[in-house]
XYZ file of C-alpha atoms in Angstrom:
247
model
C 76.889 28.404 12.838
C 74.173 31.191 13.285
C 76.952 32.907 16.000
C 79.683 32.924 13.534
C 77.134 34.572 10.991
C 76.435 37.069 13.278
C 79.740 38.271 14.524
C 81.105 38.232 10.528
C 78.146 40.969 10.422
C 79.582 42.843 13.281
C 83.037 42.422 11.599
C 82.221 44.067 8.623
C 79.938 46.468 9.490
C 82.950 47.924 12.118
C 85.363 47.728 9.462
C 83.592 49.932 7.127
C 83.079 52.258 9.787
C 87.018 52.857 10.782
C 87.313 53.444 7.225
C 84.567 55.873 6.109
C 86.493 58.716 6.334
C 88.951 57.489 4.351
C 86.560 57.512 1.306
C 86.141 60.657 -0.643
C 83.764 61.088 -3.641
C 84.313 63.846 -6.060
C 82.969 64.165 -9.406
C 84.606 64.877 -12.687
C 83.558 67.535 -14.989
C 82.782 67.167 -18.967
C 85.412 69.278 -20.942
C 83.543 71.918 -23.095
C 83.849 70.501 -26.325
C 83.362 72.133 -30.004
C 84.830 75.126 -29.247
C 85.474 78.001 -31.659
C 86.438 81.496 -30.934
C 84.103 84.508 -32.910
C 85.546 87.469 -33.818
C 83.464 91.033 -33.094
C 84.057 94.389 -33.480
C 86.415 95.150 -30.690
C 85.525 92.120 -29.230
C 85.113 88.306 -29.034
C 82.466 85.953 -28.270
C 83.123 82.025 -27.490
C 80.709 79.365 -28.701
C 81.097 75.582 -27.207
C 79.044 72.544 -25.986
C 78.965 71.491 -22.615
C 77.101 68.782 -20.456
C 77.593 69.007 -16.454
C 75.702 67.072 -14.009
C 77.433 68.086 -9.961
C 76.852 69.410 -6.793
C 79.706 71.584 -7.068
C 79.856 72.751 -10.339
C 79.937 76.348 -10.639
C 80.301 77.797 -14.110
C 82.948 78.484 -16.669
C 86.382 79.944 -16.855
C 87.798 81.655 -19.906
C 91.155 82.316 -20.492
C 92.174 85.505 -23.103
C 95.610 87.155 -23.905
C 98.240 87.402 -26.931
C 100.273 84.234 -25.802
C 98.315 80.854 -26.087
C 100.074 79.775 -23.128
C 97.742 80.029 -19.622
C 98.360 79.141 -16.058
C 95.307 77.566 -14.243
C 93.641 79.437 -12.539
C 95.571 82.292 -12.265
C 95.075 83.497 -15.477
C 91.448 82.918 -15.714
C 89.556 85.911 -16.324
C 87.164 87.256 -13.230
C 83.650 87.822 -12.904
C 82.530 91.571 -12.437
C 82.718 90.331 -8.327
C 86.497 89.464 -8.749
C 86.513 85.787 -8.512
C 85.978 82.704 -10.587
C 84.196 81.392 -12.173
C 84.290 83.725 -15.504
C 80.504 82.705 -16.355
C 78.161 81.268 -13.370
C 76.575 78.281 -14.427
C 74.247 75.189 -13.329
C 73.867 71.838 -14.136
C 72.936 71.160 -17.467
C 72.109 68.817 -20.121
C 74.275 68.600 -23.560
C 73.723 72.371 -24.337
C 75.394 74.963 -26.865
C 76.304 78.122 -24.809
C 77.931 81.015 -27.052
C 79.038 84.221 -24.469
C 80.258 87.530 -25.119
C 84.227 87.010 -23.205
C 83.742 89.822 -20.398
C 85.858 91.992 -18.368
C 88.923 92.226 -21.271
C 89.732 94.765 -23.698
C 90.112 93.187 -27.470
C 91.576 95.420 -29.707
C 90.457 94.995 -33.817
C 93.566 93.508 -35.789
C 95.223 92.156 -32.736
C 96.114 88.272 -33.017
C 94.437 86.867 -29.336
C 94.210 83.055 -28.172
C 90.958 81.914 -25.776
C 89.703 78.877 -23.909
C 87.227 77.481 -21.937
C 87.117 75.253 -18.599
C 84.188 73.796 -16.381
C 85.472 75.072 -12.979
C 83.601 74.532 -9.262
C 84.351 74.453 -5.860
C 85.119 71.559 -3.719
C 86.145 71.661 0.425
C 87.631 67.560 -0.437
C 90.375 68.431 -2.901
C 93.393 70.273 -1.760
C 93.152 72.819 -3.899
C 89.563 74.012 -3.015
C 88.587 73.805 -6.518
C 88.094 71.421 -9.821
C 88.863 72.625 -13.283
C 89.053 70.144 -16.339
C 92.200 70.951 -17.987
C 92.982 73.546 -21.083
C 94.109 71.204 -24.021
C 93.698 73.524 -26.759
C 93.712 77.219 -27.057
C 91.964 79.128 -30.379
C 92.709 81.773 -32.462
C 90.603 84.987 -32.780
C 90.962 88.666 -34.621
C 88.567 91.202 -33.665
C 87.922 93.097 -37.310
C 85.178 96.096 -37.785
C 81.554 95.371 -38.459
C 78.596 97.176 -39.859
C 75.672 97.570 -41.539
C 75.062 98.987 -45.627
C 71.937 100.044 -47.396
C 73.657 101.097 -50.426
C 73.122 97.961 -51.856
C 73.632 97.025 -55.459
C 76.909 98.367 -54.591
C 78.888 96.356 -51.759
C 81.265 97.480 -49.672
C 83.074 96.733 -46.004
C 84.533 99.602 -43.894
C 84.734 101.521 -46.999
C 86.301 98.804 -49.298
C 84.046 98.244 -52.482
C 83.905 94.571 -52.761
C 81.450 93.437 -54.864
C 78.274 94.346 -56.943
C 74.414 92.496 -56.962
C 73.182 91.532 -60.472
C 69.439 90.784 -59.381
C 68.653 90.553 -62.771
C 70.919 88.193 -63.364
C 70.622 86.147 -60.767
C 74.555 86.804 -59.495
C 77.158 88.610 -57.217
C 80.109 89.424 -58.842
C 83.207 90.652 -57.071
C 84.761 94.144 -57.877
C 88.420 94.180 -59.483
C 91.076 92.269 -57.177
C 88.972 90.461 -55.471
C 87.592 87.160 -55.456
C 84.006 85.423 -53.822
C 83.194 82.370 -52.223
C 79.611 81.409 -51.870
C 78.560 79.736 -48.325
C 74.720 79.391 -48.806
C 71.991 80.553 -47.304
C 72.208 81.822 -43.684
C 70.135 82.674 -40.732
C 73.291 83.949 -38.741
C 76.057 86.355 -39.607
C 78.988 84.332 -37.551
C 77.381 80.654 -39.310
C 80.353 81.189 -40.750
C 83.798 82.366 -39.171
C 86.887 80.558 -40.507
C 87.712 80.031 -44.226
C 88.838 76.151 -44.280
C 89.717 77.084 -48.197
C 91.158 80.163 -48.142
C 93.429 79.714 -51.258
C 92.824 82.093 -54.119
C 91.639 79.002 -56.025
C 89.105 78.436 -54.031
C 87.274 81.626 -54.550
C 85.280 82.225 -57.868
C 84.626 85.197 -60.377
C 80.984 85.060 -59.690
C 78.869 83.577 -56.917
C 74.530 83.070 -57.268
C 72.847 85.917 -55.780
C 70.608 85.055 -52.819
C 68.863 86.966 -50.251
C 69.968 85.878 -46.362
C 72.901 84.692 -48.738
C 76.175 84.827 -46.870
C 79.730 85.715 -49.228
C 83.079 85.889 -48.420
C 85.485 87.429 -50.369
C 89.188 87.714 -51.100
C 92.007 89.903 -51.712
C 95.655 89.030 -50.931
C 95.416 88.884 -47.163
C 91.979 90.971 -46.962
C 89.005 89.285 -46.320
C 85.579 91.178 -46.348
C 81.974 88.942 -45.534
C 79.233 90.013 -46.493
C 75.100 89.180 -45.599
C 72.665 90.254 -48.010
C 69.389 90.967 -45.783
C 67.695 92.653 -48.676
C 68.087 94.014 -52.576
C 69.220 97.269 -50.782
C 70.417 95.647 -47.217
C 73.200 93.771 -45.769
C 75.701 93.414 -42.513
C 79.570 93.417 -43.789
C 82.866 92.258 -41.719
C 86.486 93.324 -42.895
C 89.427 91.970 -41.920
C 92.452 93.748 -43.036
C 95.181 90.982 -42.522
C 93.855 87.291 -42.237
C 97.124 85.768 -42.917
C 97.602 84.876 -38.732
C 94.299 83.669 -39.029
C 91.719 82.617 -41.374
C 88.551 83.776 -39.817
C 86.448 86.524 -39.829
């Protein structure tokens, strides 16, 4: 009994050894997740969540262009060394990354599409590499930006857009245009697409706050505004939202 015992050992054990190269272990990436595209002044930022725990992960890949179509990895956009990944990274816990997207030229008014892949290198895949796949690409316009101190008075790239009532208590937009109220804010872009963006959902008056963010409305024109001060604020214009909502 004890010699049968023994050689079933030896049986095994060889077994698994004619077969260990046959196993290969290769880990799977989290997909960035949350992912929203923000709009700059001649250029775009991305903000997303990621969480990646493996050996071989090495960073991120983002994809930019006019079509929201993108070959992996081929149309990836290189680091300033020529190669991928677009963003070095390192293994990290559930974290919200936002990045300025480098090495492209954005142009303000222009319609462009982005994403965002966990990408590494691995010697046991054919391919050399492991990307999680592109399932959605997002919408961005690049608009103007800048800063006013000619506050009551508000305007955005030289469009007078609405008027501060400290006294009382209001912000009231100028003639054609409309204001929608999002609260108080400790972050210009808290705030980039207009879910209601219908010209009922924008209001003849709006409660005047400092670090108050507005948006407001005319036609296809969007304008956002960030009152810093009684005299201060940070404005965005959009000229043509009607290819996207955002600003």
């Amino acid at each position: 009994m004890k010699k049968i015992f023994i050689f079933n050992i030896i049986a095994i054990f060889l077994f698994i050894s004619c077969n260990e190269e046959l196993i290969t272990i290769v880990d799977e990436y989290n997909s960035p997740y949350a992912v929203y595209a923000i709009p700059g002044d001649n250029k775009v930022s991305i903000s997303f969540w990621s969480g990646v725990i493996a050996s071989d992960f090495a960073g991120f890949n983002i994809y930019a262009g006019t079509s929201p179509n993108f070959t992996q990895p081929d149309n990836a956009i290189k680091n300033s060394s020529g190669a991928y990944p677009t963003i070095t990274g390192s293994n990290h816990t559930r974290t919200n990354f936002v990045r300025e997207i480098p090495n492209y030229t954005f142009n303000n008014g222009t319609l462009y599409y982005v994403a965002v892949t966990a990408y590494g290198t691995n010697d046991l895949v054919d391919n050399k590499y492991i990307e999680t796949t592109i399932n959605a690409t997002y919408p961005v316009i690049p608009r103007p930006e800048g800063t006013g101190n000619d506050a009551p008075a508000l305007s955005a790239n030289g469009n007078n857009v609405g008027n501060i009532d400290a006294a009382g208590g209001k912000v009231t937009p100028s003639s054609g245009w409309k204001v929608q109220y999002f609260g108080y804010q400790t972050n210009f872009n808290a705030v980039v697409i207009v879910t209601n963006n219908t010209d009922d959902a924008f209001d003849s008056e709006a409660v005047y706050s400092v670090n108050g963010l507005y948006i407001f409305k005319s036609g296809n024109q969007l304008a956002k505004i960030w009152i810093k001060s009684a005299t201060s604020y940070q404005w965005a214009y959009q000229a043509n939202a009607s290819q996207w909502w955002g600003i």
